[in-house]
Each structure stands twice: as structure tokens, then as C-alpha cells.
Amino acid sequence: MIAQAVQMERTDERMSRMLYYNGTVITMEEPFCAQAVLTEDGVIRAVGTFEDVRAAAGEGEKCLVDLQGHTLMPGFIDPHSHFTACANATMQVDLGEAECFEDVIRLIREFIERENIPAGQWVRASGFDHNRLKEGRHPDRTVLDQAAPEHLLMVSHQSGHMGAFNSRALEALGVDGHTQPPQGGMIAVKDGEPTGYMEENAFLQYIQKAPMPSPEAFLEAYRKAQKLYASYGVTTVQEGMMSAPLGPLYQLLLHSGILELDLVAYLDMEAGDELKRQFAEHIGKYKDHMKIGGYKMFLDGSPQGRTAWLREPYLPVEEGAAGPAGETTAPSPDCGYPTLTDAAVKSNILRAERDQMQLLAHCNGDAACEQYLREYAAALAELPDHTPGDIRPVMIHAQLLGLDQLERVKGLGIIPSFFLAHVYHWGDIHLKNLGQKRAERISPAHSALEHGIRFTLHQDAPVIRPDMMETVWCAVNRMTRNGVILGTEERISVADALKAVTINGAYQYFEEDKKGSIAPGKLADFVILEQNPLEADPIDLRKIRVLATIKEGTCIYRADGQGTGEVR
């Protein structure tokens, strides 16, 4: 039973020394496995055989933690997600199971009734995917008006890159048929009126204009989000885009003292100076479990939404079929589009390099990857005293990163963080949108290894849950929902996949001296797994359960639901 999976011979919560034994310890460095670990005051003191570690512990008081044959390894490091968006999702209508517009309408109506939301108030919904709706397109305001005729409603696509508003919301936001979208965005118009559907910068701009939930509601949502990450063995999380409106929320979060996980935040370039002023004590170092890691910019959209920027066009929508935005004739072949000009990308790179702040760039399509590589090289040419890779720039998602681009990725010292779970969740859609050859090259992890490129793997929560064993499973198997093996030659080993969510994640955050492996002097950040992933059948990797998550020696999650405190 899970409740009996990990036991202690002493339960004195004042005990600062803990000896983990009777299980497999995956260290993530040579030697790759050990028998026991000794920690003291949240720091690893000894690793090795049980006899050697017990001798190192000496005769002083200590808690003996019996792993009962289970596996202890470094806590998972989330290389990219959106912590506040995960919190926000707990306060929204979950449309993830919707299969048609009728489901969307029903789920929203049920939420409004269940939560007793007064007429005239905002309602938020998220998680639908037009690719899985029977209608094959995004719901527009005519659908949303049926769901919430008396409320202001906005719904977000599962990718977070697009969504729609009902008529009341459009009116409140001042959007009409003459409203011009911002650079890198789209507002759909039909017969001179907005349909309610928006993409990229337009959608992001208008969702930020809607009023936010109360501070009290957000604090409770943050607690739920933190518990969600911990339940998947994650001990370090990311705020992947900290915009100006999030500043007060983070002040509230830090003041509350509820953060147990380490959190690394990346600042919206436009609000960077003000946010750095507000969080000056957090720049590049943790305080109250939160640090500012650098800047973030978006270069394109999402491939499943056909807004990722490609070098070659998407396959056309079948003639006569409804396109994703509701058009009834097939659009001309398109390549998606950029969200920033070349000049803006180069300017952002120069700023990050001069500020010595790490830069994360969202690049899904190979044209966006090309823009990042081209402008990075141009920026470094203006900074002869800067060494490529000194700020460890990151290419977020890098899904359609071309094999011909890998050598430049290595030369510029860029770390790709692959959203490899796309292979399972949207691989069948990519086959339809991109064709076999390009779809098989999604997230070329094995090719990156062959080029000597260090990479990480992420889940981009709340797009999907922060289940790091799922992303390991995806990297090893590369199987779609329909059971298609997508890119056999890009599969990687279990060990390499585990590195991408532990030691490589620590390297991405400049924390490899404190996290990512089990070695003396590093933090006692652990996850206890039901089974050793190195010995499991690869097809069963995502079935391996997290039994406990330990942050600096304190158990912050137990699968038996007994809450936080010392591991017992």
C-alpha cells in the first residue's frame, strides 16, 4: 500500500538528519545508482553503499527512512511552465473533455449554476481544443452567447495562444469590426463584425484587460497549483511569462509565505524594468523560494493552432471543410506568422546580453527558430566581448527546429527545451497539418544529443499537466494518441530523458551546483517513485506513481494524502 511505502524508525520532527535506505537511489551522476543517502538540515551529506553512509552518519540521532524497495531520485525540475496560469486554471471552467459545441455550452452553464455567478460578472473557461471538437473549429461568439447570455465570457484554447469572447465581453472590451489587432495578432471579422475569435498578441492583450479574481481567490489557487506540481515530483517550477499585472500577485504570494517549491520567474520584456525594481532582492537569487531568472519573449504561436511560424507552408485545409477559425473555404497555403519583427528580436537579445539576464524565446516553428538564431548571431557580432552561451539562452518548445539548424544552436550556446509531449497529445494533428516527414522530426531530441547539445524537456503546464514521467515516456516511446510511432530515430534512452528533467534542468537555471543530482553538498530535493524507471518496461513509464516529494528534507507531498512534514 502507498501509505506503507515509505516508513521511518524515528518520527521526531525536530530530527534534522535523515538516512534513506533499502531502495534504489538514482543519483543522475557517476556512479549512476547508490544504496543510501544521508541528509542533514535539508542538504545531502553522503551518498553510497548503506554501510558507508551509515558509517558517515555516525552514532548521533537520525531518522532512518525505509524506502521499502522503491526508488529515490532528484526532484524533477520544471524547465518551462506557467505557475500563475496553472493557478488560474483552477478557477475556470475546464473544457478539456468537450467533444462538441454542445459540450462547451453545457459545461459553462453548469459551472455558472454551480458557482452561483451573478449575471453581469466575468466567467473564464479554458482547455478546449478545436482539433478534437466535432465541428473542427473554434467556438465563436454565437456559441458562447448560448452558453452565457447574461455574463461576460472568455474561453482559452488549450495551447493558450488563441481563444474567443462572447458578445457581452466584446462590448465591454470595446472590440468591434473596426478594431485593429496588434502586431503579431489576429482578430477575426465576418460581415463587418468580430466573430469573437482572436489569436496570439491580440488574444493576450484582451484577456489581460478583463478583471482578475480576488487576491484571496488567487492565494487559494496558488496553493492548489503548488500541490499539483508537487504531486508529480516537481521541486522547482517556472513562471514562464511574468507580465506587469502579475507583479501585485507575486507580492501577495511572497508575503503569504505559502511557497514551498522553488520558483523561477521570467519577465515580460516590456515590463522588465518595473518588475526588476519591484523584485530587486530576487534577481538571480532566491528569497522566500522565488528568484527572477531572466526575460521572456514570444516569436510565434502554436503548431496545432496553425500559428507557429514555418519555413514551408502547412498542408492546406481540405477544400470545402471548415477551417479552424470557421472559414468555409480552404485558405491559401500559409506558414503561420511571427509575433515580433527582426529588429525587436535583436533588440531584446542585446538587452538580455547587456543586462546579463537569461533570455527565453518561445519558438515553435522552424522559421521562428531561424529568426532567433539569425538575430542572436547578429547581436553577438555587436558584442565582441560576450561569449556565446554565457547567459545560457533558451529556445522554448523548439518543436520544428530543423536538423540543419542544430549546429548553430550548439555554436550559439542555446539550450533547446523541447515540448516533446506534443508527440502524444497532438502528434496525429501534426501528421495532418505538417505531413509525415516534418511530423516525425518534431522535437529532435536524439539528433540534438548527436550534436552534443544539452536540452531539457517540459510539459508547458497548464497546457498539459506537469507530469514529468509522462514527458519521459513520450521521449522514450514517441507514440501518438492513435498509437502511431512518430520518429523512431528521434527516440532517446530513459537515462537521457531523466537527465532532461533533472540535471539538465538545473543547468538551465544555473543551479547545477545545488540541484539536479544526488551528491554531497546539494539540496535534499527528492522524488520517491513506486518503481525504478531504468528497469521498467518503457511503455509503462508514465504509469509509475510518485509516492512522495521532498523539498530540502521536508516532505511536501505524499500519495497517501497525509500532508506535509517529515517523511514517515
Coordinates of C-alpha atoms in Angstrom, one line a residue:
M1 CA 0.0 0.0 0.0
I2 CA 1.1 3.5 -0.7
A3 CA 0.5 4.6 2.9
Q4 CA 3.1 2.0 4.0
A5 CA 5.5 2.6 1.1
V6 CA 8.0 4.8 3.0
Q7 CA 8.5 4.4 6.7
M8 CA 10.7 5.9 9.4
E9 CA 12.0 4.3 12.5
R10 CA 12.0 7.7 14.3
T11 CA 9.3 10.3 13.9
D12 CA 10.7 13.2 15.9
E13 CA 10.0 16.2 13.6
R14 CA 12.9 18.1 15.1
M15 CA 15.3 15.5 13.7
S16 CA 17.5 17.2 11.1
R17 CA 19.5 14.1 9.9
M18 CA 17.8 11.5 7.7
L19 CA 19.2 8.3 6.3
Y20 CA 17.3 6.9 3.3
Y21 CA 18.0 3.2 2.6
N22 CA 16.5 -0.1 1.3
G23 CA 15.8 1.1 -2.1
T24 CA 17.4 2.2 -5.4
V25 CA 19.0 5.7 -5.4
I26 CA 19.3 7.2 -8.9
T27 CA 22.0 9.9 -8.5
M28 CA 22.0 11.2 -12.1
E29 CA 25.8 11.3 -12.0
E30 CA 28.6 8.7 -11.8
P31 CA 28.1 6.3 -10.2
F32 CA 24.5 6.4 -11.5
C33 CA 23.0 4.4 -8.7
A34 CA 23.6 4.1 -5.0
Q35 CA 22.1 2.3 -2.0
A36 CA 21.6 5.1 0.6
V37 CA 21.7 8.8 1.2
L38 CA 22.3 10.9 4.3
T39 CA 20.9 14.4 4.6
E40 CA 21.2 17.0 7.3
D41 CA 19.4 20.3 7.6
G42 CA 18.0 19.9 4.1
V43 CA 21.4 19.2 2.4
I44 CA 22.9 16.0 1.2
R45 CA 25.8 14.9 3.3
A46 CA 26.7 11.4 2.0
V47 CA 25.8 9.0 -0.9
G48 CA 26.9 5.4 -1.5
T49 CA 26.5 2.0 -0.1
F50 CA 24.4 1.5 3.0
E51 CA 27.4 0.6 5.1
D52 CA 29.4 3.6 4.0
V53 CA 26.5 6.0 4.5
R54 CA 25.6 4.6 7.9
A55 CA 29.3 4.9 8.9
A56 CA 29.2 8.6 7.8
A57 CA 26.1 9.1 9.9
G58 CA 27.9 8.0 13.0
E59 CA 26.2 7.3 16.3
G60 CA 24.2 10.6 16.6
E61 CA 20.5 10.7 16.4
K62 CA 19.0 10.3 12.9
C63 CA 15.8 9.3 11.2
L64 CA 16.0 6.0 9.2
V65 CA 13.8 6.2 6.2
D66 CA 13.0 2.8 4.8
L67 CA 12.3 3.1 1.1
Q68 CA 10.9 -0.5 1.1
G69 CA 12.3 -1.2 -2.4
H70 CA 11.1 1.9 -4.1
T71 CA 13.3 4.4 -6.0
L72 CA 14.7 7.8 -4.8
M73 CA 16.0 10.3 -7.3
P74 CA 16.5 14.0 -7.6
G75 CA 13.3 16.1 -7.5
F76 CA 12.1 16.9 -11.0
I77 CA 12.9 20.4 -12.3
D78 CA 10.3 22.0 -14.5
P79 CA 12.2 23.8 -17.3
H80 CA 9.1 25.7 -18.6
S81 CA 5.6 26.2 -17.5
H82 CA 3.3 29.0 -16.2
F83 CA 2.7 28.8 -12.5
T84 CA 0.1 31.5 -12.3
A85 CA -1.8 30.2 -15.3
C86 CA -1.9 26.8 -13.6
A87 CA -3.4 28.5 -10.5
N88 CA -5.8 30.5 -12.7
A89 CA -7.0 27.3 -14.4
T90 CA -8.3 26.0 -11.0
M91 CA -10.8 28.9 -11.0
Q92 CA -12.0 28.4 -14.6
V93 CA -14.5 26.1 -16.4
D94 CA -12.5 23.0 -17.6
L95 CA -13.3 22.3 -21.2
G96 CA -10.7 19.6 -21.7
E97 CA -13.3 16.9 -22.1
A98 CA -15.5 18.8 -24.5
E99 CA -16.1 16.9 -27.8
C100 CA -18.5 19.4 -29.5
F101 CA -20.0 22.8 -29.1
E102 CA -23.0 21.4 -27.1
D103 CA -20.5 20.1 -24.5
V104 CA -18.9 23.6 -24.4
I105 CA -22.2 25.2 -23.8
R106 CA -23.3 22.6 -21.2
L107 CA -20.0 22.8 -19.2
I108 CA -20.1 26.5 -19.0
R109 CA -23.8 26.6 -18.0
E110 CA -23.2 24.0 -15.2
F111 CA -20.2 26.0 -13.9
I112 CA -22.2 29.2 -13.7
E113 CA -25.0 27.5 -11.9
R114 CA -22.7 25.5 -9.5
E115 CA -20.7 28.6 -8.6
N116 CA -23.8 30.8 -8.4
I117 CA -22.1 33.5 -10.5
P118 CA -24.3 36.6 -10.7
A119 CA -25.4 38.0 -14.1
G120 CA -23.0 40.6 -15.5
Q121 CA -19.9 39.0 -14.0
W122 CA -16.9 37.6 -15.9
V123 CA -16.7 33.9 -16.5
R124 CA -13.5 32.2 -17.7
A125 CA -13.2 28.8 -19.4
S126 CA -10.1 27.0 -20.8
G127 CA -8.8 23.8 -22.2
F128 CA -10.8 23.2 -25.4
D129 CA -9.0 22.0 -28.5
H130 CA -10.8 22.7 -31.8
N131 CA -8.9 19.7 -33.3
R132 CA -10.9 17.4 -31.0
L133 CA -14.3 19.1 -31.4
K134 CA -16.8 17.5 -33.7
E135 CA -17.2 20.8 -35.6
G136 CA -13.4 21.0 -36.2
R137 CA -13.3 24.8 -35.5
H138 CA -13.1 27.2 -32.6
P139 CA -16.3 28.2 -30.8
D140 CA -17.3 31.8 -31.8
R141 CA -19.5 34.3 -30.0
T142 CA -22.7 32.8 -31.4
V143 CA -21.8 29.6 -29.5
L144 CA -20.6 31.5 -26.4
D145 CA -23.7 33.7 -26.3
Q146 CA -25.8 30.5 -25.9
A147 CA -23.5 29.3 -23.0
A148 CA -23.6 32.6 -21.1
P149 CA -26.1 35.2 -22.4
E150 CA -26.1 37.2 -19.2
H151 CA -22.4 37.0 -18.4
L152 CA -19.1 38.2 -19.9
L153 CA -17.4 35.1 -21.1
M154 CA -13.9 34.4 -22.5
V155 CA -12.6 30.9 -23.4
S156 CA -9.0 30.0 -23.9
H157 CA -7.7 27.3 -26.3
Q158 CA -5.7 24.5 -24.6
S159 CA -2.5 26.0 -26.2
G160 CA -3.2 29.4 -24.6
H161 CA -2.4 31.1 -27.9
M162 CA -5.9 31.8 -29.0
G163 CA -9.5 31.9 -27.8
A164 CA -12.8 33.7 -28.0
F165 CA -15.2 36.1 -26.3
N166 CA -19.0 36.3 -26.2
S167 CA -20.8 39.4 -27.3
R168 CA -21.1 41.0 -23.9
A169 CA -17.3 40.6 -23.3
L170 CA -16.5 42.1 -26.7
E171 CA -18.7 45.1 -25.9
A172 CA -17.1 45.6 -22.5
L173 CA -13.6 45.4 -24.1
G174 CA -14.5 47.9 -26.8
V175 CA -13.9 45.5 -29.7
D176 CA -15.9 46.0 -32.9
G177 CA -15.5 45.4 -36.6
H178 CA -13.1 48.3 -36.9
T179 CA -10.7 47.3 -34.1
Q180 CA -7.2 46.8 -35.4
P181 CA -5.1 43.9 -34.0
P182 CA -1.7 44.5 -32.5
Q183 CA 1.5 43.3 -34.3
G184 CA 1.6 39.6 -34.3
G185 CA -2.1 39.1 -33.5
M186 CA -5.4 38.5 -35.3
I187 CA -9.0 39.5 -34.6
A188 CA -11.4 37.5 -36.8
V189 CA -14.1 39.6 -38.5
K190 CA -17.1 38.3 -40.6
D191 CA -19.6 40.5 -42.4
G192 CA -18.1 43.6 -40.7
E193 CA -18.5 42.2 -37.2
P194 CA -16.0 40.5 -34.9
T195 CA -16.7 36.8 -34.5
G196 CA -15.2 36.8 -31.0
Y197 CA -12.2 34.7 -32.1
M198 CA -8.6 36.1 -31.6
E199 CA -5.1 34.8 -31.9
E200 CA -1.7 35.4 -30.3
N201 CA -0.9 39.0 -29.3
A202 CA -4.5 40.1 -29.9
F203 CA -5.9 37.5 -27.6
L204 CA -3.2 38.0 -25.0
Q205 CA -3.8 41.8 -25.0
Y206 CA -7.5 41.5 -24.4
I207 CA -7.5 38.7 -21.8
Q208 CA -5.3 41.0 -19.7
K209 CA -7.9 43.7 -19.8
A210 CA -10.5 41.5 -18.1
P211 CA -10.7 42.0 -14.3
M212 CA -8.7 39.4 -12.3
P213 CA -10.2 37.3 -9.5
S214 CA -9.8 38.5 -5.9
P215 CA -6.4 38.2 -4.1
E216 CA -7.9 35.7 -1.6
A217 CA -9.1 33.5 -4.5
F218 CA -5.7 33.7 -6.2
L219 CA -3.9 32.6 -3.0
E220 CA -6.1 29.6 -2.7
A221 CA -5.5 28.9 -6.4
Y222 CA -1.7 29.2 -5.9
R223 CA -1.9 26.6 -3.1
K224 CA -3.8 24.2 -5.4
A225 CA -1.3 24.7 -8.2
Q226 CA 1.7 24.1 -5.9
K227 CA 0.1 20.9 -4.7
L228 CA -0.4 19.8 -8.3
Y229 CA 3.3 20.3 -9.2
A230 CA 4.4 18.5 -6.0
S231 CA 2.1 15.6 -6.8
Y232 CA 4.2 14.9 -9.9
G233 CA 7.5 15.1 -8.0
V234 CA 8.4 18.6 -9.2
T235 CA 10.5 20.6 -6.7
T236 CA 11.4 23.6 -8.9
V237 CA 8.8 25.3 -11.1
Q238 CA 8.7 28.2 -13.5
E239 CA 6.7 31.3 -14.1
G240 CA 7.2 31.4 -17.8
M241 CA 5.9 34.9 -18.5
M242 CA 5.7 37.4 -15.6
S243 CA 3.8 40.4 -17.0
A244 CA 3.0 43.7 -15.2
P245 CA -0.4 42.5 -13.8
L246 CA 1.3 39.6 -12.1
G247 CA 3.5 41.9 -10.0
P248 CA 1.0 42.5 -7.3
L249 CA 0.0 38.9 -7.2
Y250 CA 3.6 37.8 -6.6
Q251 CA 4.0 40.4 -3.9
L252 CA 0.9 38.8 -2.3
L253 CA 2.2 35.3 -2.8
L254 CA 5.6 36.1 -1.3
H255 CA 4.1 37.9 1.7
S256 CA 1.8 34.9 2.4
G257 CA 4.8 32.6 2.9
I258 CA 3.0 29.7 1.3
L259 CA 5.7 28.9 -1.3
E260 CA 7.4 25.6 -0.6
L261 CA 8.7 24.9 -4.1
D262 CA 11.4 27.0 -5.7
L263 CA 10.0 29.2 -8.4
V264 CA 12.0 30.9 -11.2
A265 CA 10.2 33.8 -12.9
Y266 CA 10.9 35.2 -16.4
L267 CA 9.9 38.8 -17.0
D268 CA 7.9 40.2 -19.9
M269 CA 10.5 42.4 -21.8
E270 CA 8.1 45.3 -21.9
A271 CA 7.5 45.4 -18.1
G272 CA 11.1 44.2 -17.2
D273 CA 12.4 47.4 -15.7
E274 CA 9.5 48.0 -13.4
L275 CA 9.3 44.3 -12.3
K276 CA 13.1 44.3 -11.6
R277 CA 12.5 47.3 -9.4
Q278 CA 9.7 45.6 -7.5
F279 CA 11.6 42.4 -7.1
A280 CA 15.2 43.7 -6.8
E281 CA 16.1 41.3 -4.0
H282 CA 15.1 38.3 -6.1
I283 CA 17.2 39.0 -9.3
G284 CA 19.4 36.0 -9.9
K285 CA 18.9 34.6 -6.3
Y286 CA 16.2 33.0 -4.2
K287 CA 14.4 34.8 -1.5
D288 CA 11.4 33.2 0.0
H289 CA 11.7 30.4 -2.6
M290 CA 11.4 32.8 -5.6
K291 CA 14.0 34.3 -8.0
I292 CA 14.0 36.3 -11.2
G293 CA 15.7 34.1 -13.8
G294 CA 15.7 36.5 -16.8
Y295 CA 13.5 37.7 -19.6
K296 CA 10.9 36.1 -21.9
M297 CA 9.8 36.8 -25.5
F298 CA 7.4 35.1 -27.9
L299 CA 8.4 34.7 -31.6
D300 CA 5.4 32.7 -32.9
G301 CA 2.4 30.7 -31.9
S302 CA 1.3 27.0 -31.8
P303 CA 1.6 24.3 -34.5
Q304 CA -1.8 22.7 -33.6
G305 CA -3.4 26.1 -33.9
R306 CA -1.5 26.7 -37.2
T307 CA 0.0 29.9 -35.9
A308 CA 3.6 28.6 -35.4
W309 CA 5.8 30.2 -38.0
L310 CA 7.1 27.7 -40.5
R311 CA 9.7 27.8 -43.4
E312 CA 7.4 25.7 -45.5
P313 CA 3.6 26.0 -45.6
Y314 CA 1.1 24.0 -43.5
L315 CA -0.7 21.4 -45.6
P316 CA -3.9 23.1 -46.8
V317 CA -7.3 22.5 -45.2
E318 CA -9.3 20.1 -47.2
E319 CA -11.4 22.0 -49.9
G320 CA -14.8 22.8 -48.6
A321 CA -14.0 21.9 -45.0
A322 CA -14.4 24.4 -42.2
G323 CA -11.0 26.0 -41.2
P324 CA -10.1 26.4 -37.5
A325 CA -11.4 30.0 -37.4
G326 CA -14.6 29.0 -39.1
E327 CA -13.9 29.9 -42.7
T328 CA -15.8 27.6 -45.1
T329 CA -13.4 27.6 -48.0
A330 CA -9.8 26.3 -47.8
P331 CA -7.4 29.1 -47.1
S332 CA -4.4 29.6 -49.3
P333 CA -1.3 27.7 -48.1
D334 CA 0.1 29.6 -45.1
C335 CA 3.2 29.4 -42.9
G336 CA 1.8 30.9 -39.7
Y337 CA 3.3 34.2 -38.7
P338 CA 5.9 36.0 -36.5
T339 CA 4.9 37.9 -33.4
L340 CA 8.0 40.2 -33.4
T341 CA 10.0 42.0 -36.1
D342 CA 13.6 41.1 -36.6
A343 CA 14.6 44.4 -35.1
A344 CA 12.6 43.8 -32.0
V345 CA 14.1 40.3 -31.5
K346 CA 17.6 41.6 -31.9
S347 CA 17.0 44.5 -29.5
N348 CA 15.7 42.1 -26.9
I349 CA 18.7 39.9 -27.3
L350 CA 21.1 42.8 -27.0
R351 CA 19.2 43.9 -23.8
A352 CA 19.4 40.5 -22.2
E353 CA 23.1 40.1 -23.0
R354 CA 24.0 43.6 -21.7
D355 CA 21.9 43.1 -18.6
Q356 CA 23.4 39.6 -18.2
M357 CA 19.9 38.2 -17.8
Q358 CA 19.0 34.8 -19.2
L359 CA 16.6 35.0 -22.2
L360 CA 13.8 32.6 -23.0
A361 CA 12.4 32.7 -26.5
H362 CA 9.2 30.9 -27.5
C363 CA 9.9 29.3 -30.9
N364 CA 7.7 26.5 -32.2
G365 CA 8.1 26.8 -35.9
D366 CA 11.4 26.4 -37.8
A367 CA 11.1 30.0 -39.2
A368 CA 10.8 31.3 -35.7
C369 CA 13.8 29.2 -34.7
E370 CA 15.7 30.7 -37.7
Q371 CA 14.8 34.2 -36.7
Y372 CA 16.1 33.6 -33.2
L373 CA 19.4 32.1 -34.5
R374 CA 19.9 34.7 -37.1
E375 CA 19.3 37.7 -34.8
Y376 CA 21.3 36.1 -32.0
A377 CA 24.3 35.8 -34.2
A378 CA 23.8 39.4 -35.4
A379 CA 23.5 40.6 -31.8
L380 CA 26.7 38.8 -30.7
A381 CA 28.5 40.4 -33.6
E382 CA 27.9 43.7 -32.0
L383 CA 29.2 42.4 -28.6
P384 CA 32.7 41.1 -29.3
D385 CA 33.4 40.8 -25.5
H386 CA 30.5 38.5 -25.0
T387 CA 30.9 34.7 -25.1
P388 CA 28.2 32.7 -26.9
G389 CA 26.1 30.9 -24.3
D390 CA 27.3 32.9 -21.3
I391 CA 23.7 33.7 -20.3
R392 CA 22.5 30.3 -21.3
P393 CA 19.8 31.4 -23.7
V394 CA 16.9 29.0 -24.1
M395 CA 14.7 28.1 -27.1
I396 CA 11.4 27.2 -25.6
H397 CA 9.5 24.4 -27.3
A398 CA 11.8 24.1 -30.4
Q399 CA 9.3 21.7 -31.8
L400 CA 10.1 22.2 -35.5
L401 CA 13.7 23.0 -35.0
G402 CA 15.4 21.9 -38.2
L403 CA 18.2 19.4 -38.3
D404 CA 20.1 21.9 -40.4
Q405 CA 19.8 24.4 -37.6
L406 CA 21.3 22.3 -34.8
E407 CA 24.9 23.2 -35.4
R408 CA 24.1 26.9 -35.0
V409 CA 22.1 26.1 -31.8
K410 CA 25.3 24.5 -30.4
G411 CA 27.6 27.3 -31.6
L412 CA 25.4 30.0 -30.0
G413 CA 25.2 28.1 -26.7
I414 CA 21.4 27.9 -26.9
I415 CA 19.6 25.3 -24.8
P416 CA 16.5 23.8 -26.5
S417 CA 13.7 23.0 -24.1
F418 CA 11.6 20.6 -26.1
F419 CA 7.8 20.2 -25.6
L420 CA 8.2 16.6 -26.5
A421 CA 4.8 15.5 -25.1
H422 CA 3.3 17.1 -28.2
V423 CA 4.2 13.8 -29.9
Y424 CA 1.5 12.1 -27.9
H425 CA -1.1 14.9 -27.4
W426 CA -1.0 16.4 -30.9
G427 CA 1.1 14.1 -33.0
D428 CA -1.8 12.9 -35.0
I429 CA -2.8 16.6 -35.7
H430 CA 0.8 17.3 -36.8
L431 CA 0.6 14.5 -39.3
K432 CA -2.4 16.2 -40.8
N433 CA -1.1 19.7 -40.7
L434 CA 2.6 19.0 -41.5
G435 CA 2.8 15.7 -43.3
Q436 CA 4.8 12.6 -42.3
K437 CA 8.3 13.8 -42.8
R438 CA 8.0 17.0 -40.8
A439 CA 5.8 15.5 -38.1
E440 CA 8.4 12.8 -37.5
R441 CA 11.1 15.4 -36.8
I442 CA 9.1 17.2 -34.1
S443 CA 11.3 17.8 -31.1
P444 CA 14.5 16.2 -32.5
A445 CA 16.0 15.1 -29.1
H446 CA 18.2 12.3 -30.4
S447 CA 19.7 14.5 -33.1
A448 CA 20.4 17.1 -30.5
L449 CA 22.3 14.5 -28.5
E450 CA 24.3 13.5 -31.5
H451 CA 25.3 17.2 -31.9
G452 CA 26.4 17.4 -28.2
I453 CA 23.6 19.8 -27.4
R454 CA 22.3 19.8 -23.8
F455 CA 18.5 20.1 -23.7
T456 CA 15.6 19.9 -21.3
L457 CA 12.0 18.6 -21.6
H458 CA 8.9 20.3 -20.3
Q459 CA 5.1 20.0 -20.1
D460 CA 4.2 23.7 -20.5
A461 CA 1.5 23.4 -17.8
P462 CA -1.3 24.3 -17.8
V463 CA -1.4 23.3 -21.5
I464 CA -1.0 19.8 -20.1
R465 CA -0.4 18.7 -16.5
P466 CA 3.2 18.9 -15.1
D467 CA 3.6 15.2 -15.3
M468 CA 7.3 14.7 -15.8
M469 CA 7.1 11.0 -16.0
E470 CA 4.7 11.4 -19.0
T471 CA 7.3 13.6 -20.8
V472 CA 10.0 10.9 -20.1
W473 CA 7.6 8.3 -21.5
C474 CA 7.0 10.4 -24.6
A475 CA 10.7 10.9 -25.2
V476 CA 11.4 7.2 -25.0
N477 CA 8.4 5.9 -27.0
R478 CA 7.3 8.8 -29.2
M479 CA 3.8 7.4 -29.6
T480 CA 0.7 9.4 -30.6
R481 CA -2.8 9.1 -29.1
N482 CA -3.7 6.9 -32.1
G483 CA -0.7 4.6 -31.4
V484 CA 1.5 5.8 -34.3
I485 CA 5.2 5.8 -33.6
L486 CA 6.3 9.3 -34.7
G487 CA 10.0 9.5 -35.5
T488 CA 11.6 6.3 -34.3
E489 CA 15.1 7.7 -34.9
E490 CA 14.4 10.6 -32.5
R491 CA 13.7 8.3 -29.5
I492 CA 16.1 8.6 -26.6
S493 CA 17.1 6.4 -23.7
V494 CA 15.4 6.5 -20.3
A495 CA 18.6 7.8 -18.7
D496 CA 18.8 10.7 -21.2
A497 CA 15.2 11.6 -20.7
L498 CA 15.6 11.6 -16.9
K499 CA 18.6 13.9 -17.3
A500 CA 16.5 16.4 -19.3
V501 CA 14.1 16.8 -16.3
T502 CA 16.8 16.8 -13.5
I503 CA 20.4 17.7 -14.0
N504 CA 19.9 19.5 -17.4
G505 CA 17.1 21.5 -15.8
A506 CA 19.4 22.5 -13.0
Y507 CA 22.0 23.6 -15.6
Q508 CA 19.4 25.7 -17.5
Y509 CA 18.7 27.6 -14.2
F510 CA 22.4 28.0 -13.3
E511 CA 21.8 25.7 -10.4
E512 CA 23.7 22.6 -11.3
D513 CA 25.9 23.1 -8.1
K514 CA 22.8 22.8 -5.9
K515 CA 20.2 20.7 -7.7
G516 CA 19.6 18.1 -10.4
S517 CA 21.6 15.2 -8.9
I518 CA 22.2 13.4 -5.6
A519 CA 25.7 14.4 -4.4
P520 CA 27.1 15.7 -1.1
G521 CA 26.5 19.5 -0.7
K522 CA 23.4 19.6 -2.9
L523 CA 19.9 20.3 -1.7
A524 CA 17.9 17.3 -0.4
D525 CA 15.2 17.8 -3.2
F526 CA 13.9 14.3 -3.9
V527 CA 11.1 12.4 -5.5
I528 CA 10.3 8.8 -4.4
L529 CA 8.9 6.7 -7.3
E530 CA 7.0 3.5 -6.9
Q531 CA 9.3 1.8 -9.5
N532 CA 12.7 2.2 -10.9
P533 CA 12.3 3.8 -14.3
L534 CA 15.6 2.4 -15.5
E535 CA 14.3 -1.1 -15.0
A536 CA 10.6 -0.6 -16.1
D537 CA 9.2 -1.6 -19.4
P538 CA 9.5 1.6 -21.5
I539 CA 5.8 1.5 -22.5
D540 CA 4.8 1.6 -18.8
L541 CA 7.0 4.6 -17.7
R542 CA 4.1 7.0 -17.4
K543 CA 2.3 4.6 -15.1
I544 CA 5.0 4.9 -12.4
R545 CA 3.5 6.7 -9.5
V546 CA 5.0 9.4 -7.4
L547 CA 4.9 8.3 -3.7
A548 CA 6.4 11.3 -2.1
T549 CA 8.1 14.7 -2.9
I550 CA 10.7 16.1 -0.6
K551 CA 11.9 19.7 -0.7
E552 CA 15.1 20.4 1.3
G553 CA 14.5 17.5 3.6
T554 CA 10.8 18.2 4.2
C555 CA 8.0 16.1 2.7
I556 CA 5.7 18.4 0.8
Y557 CA 3.6 15.7 -0.9
R558 CA 2.6 12.2 0.0
A559 CA 0.4 10.0 -2.2
D560 CA -1.4 8.7 0.9
G561 CA -2.7 12.2 1.4
Q562 CA -1.2 12.8 4.9
G563 CA 0.0 16.3 4.0
T564 CA 3.3 18.0 4.6
G565 CA 6.0 17.4 7.3
E566 CA 8.8 14.9 7.8
V567 CA 8.7 11.7 5.8
R568 CA 7.3 8.9 7.9

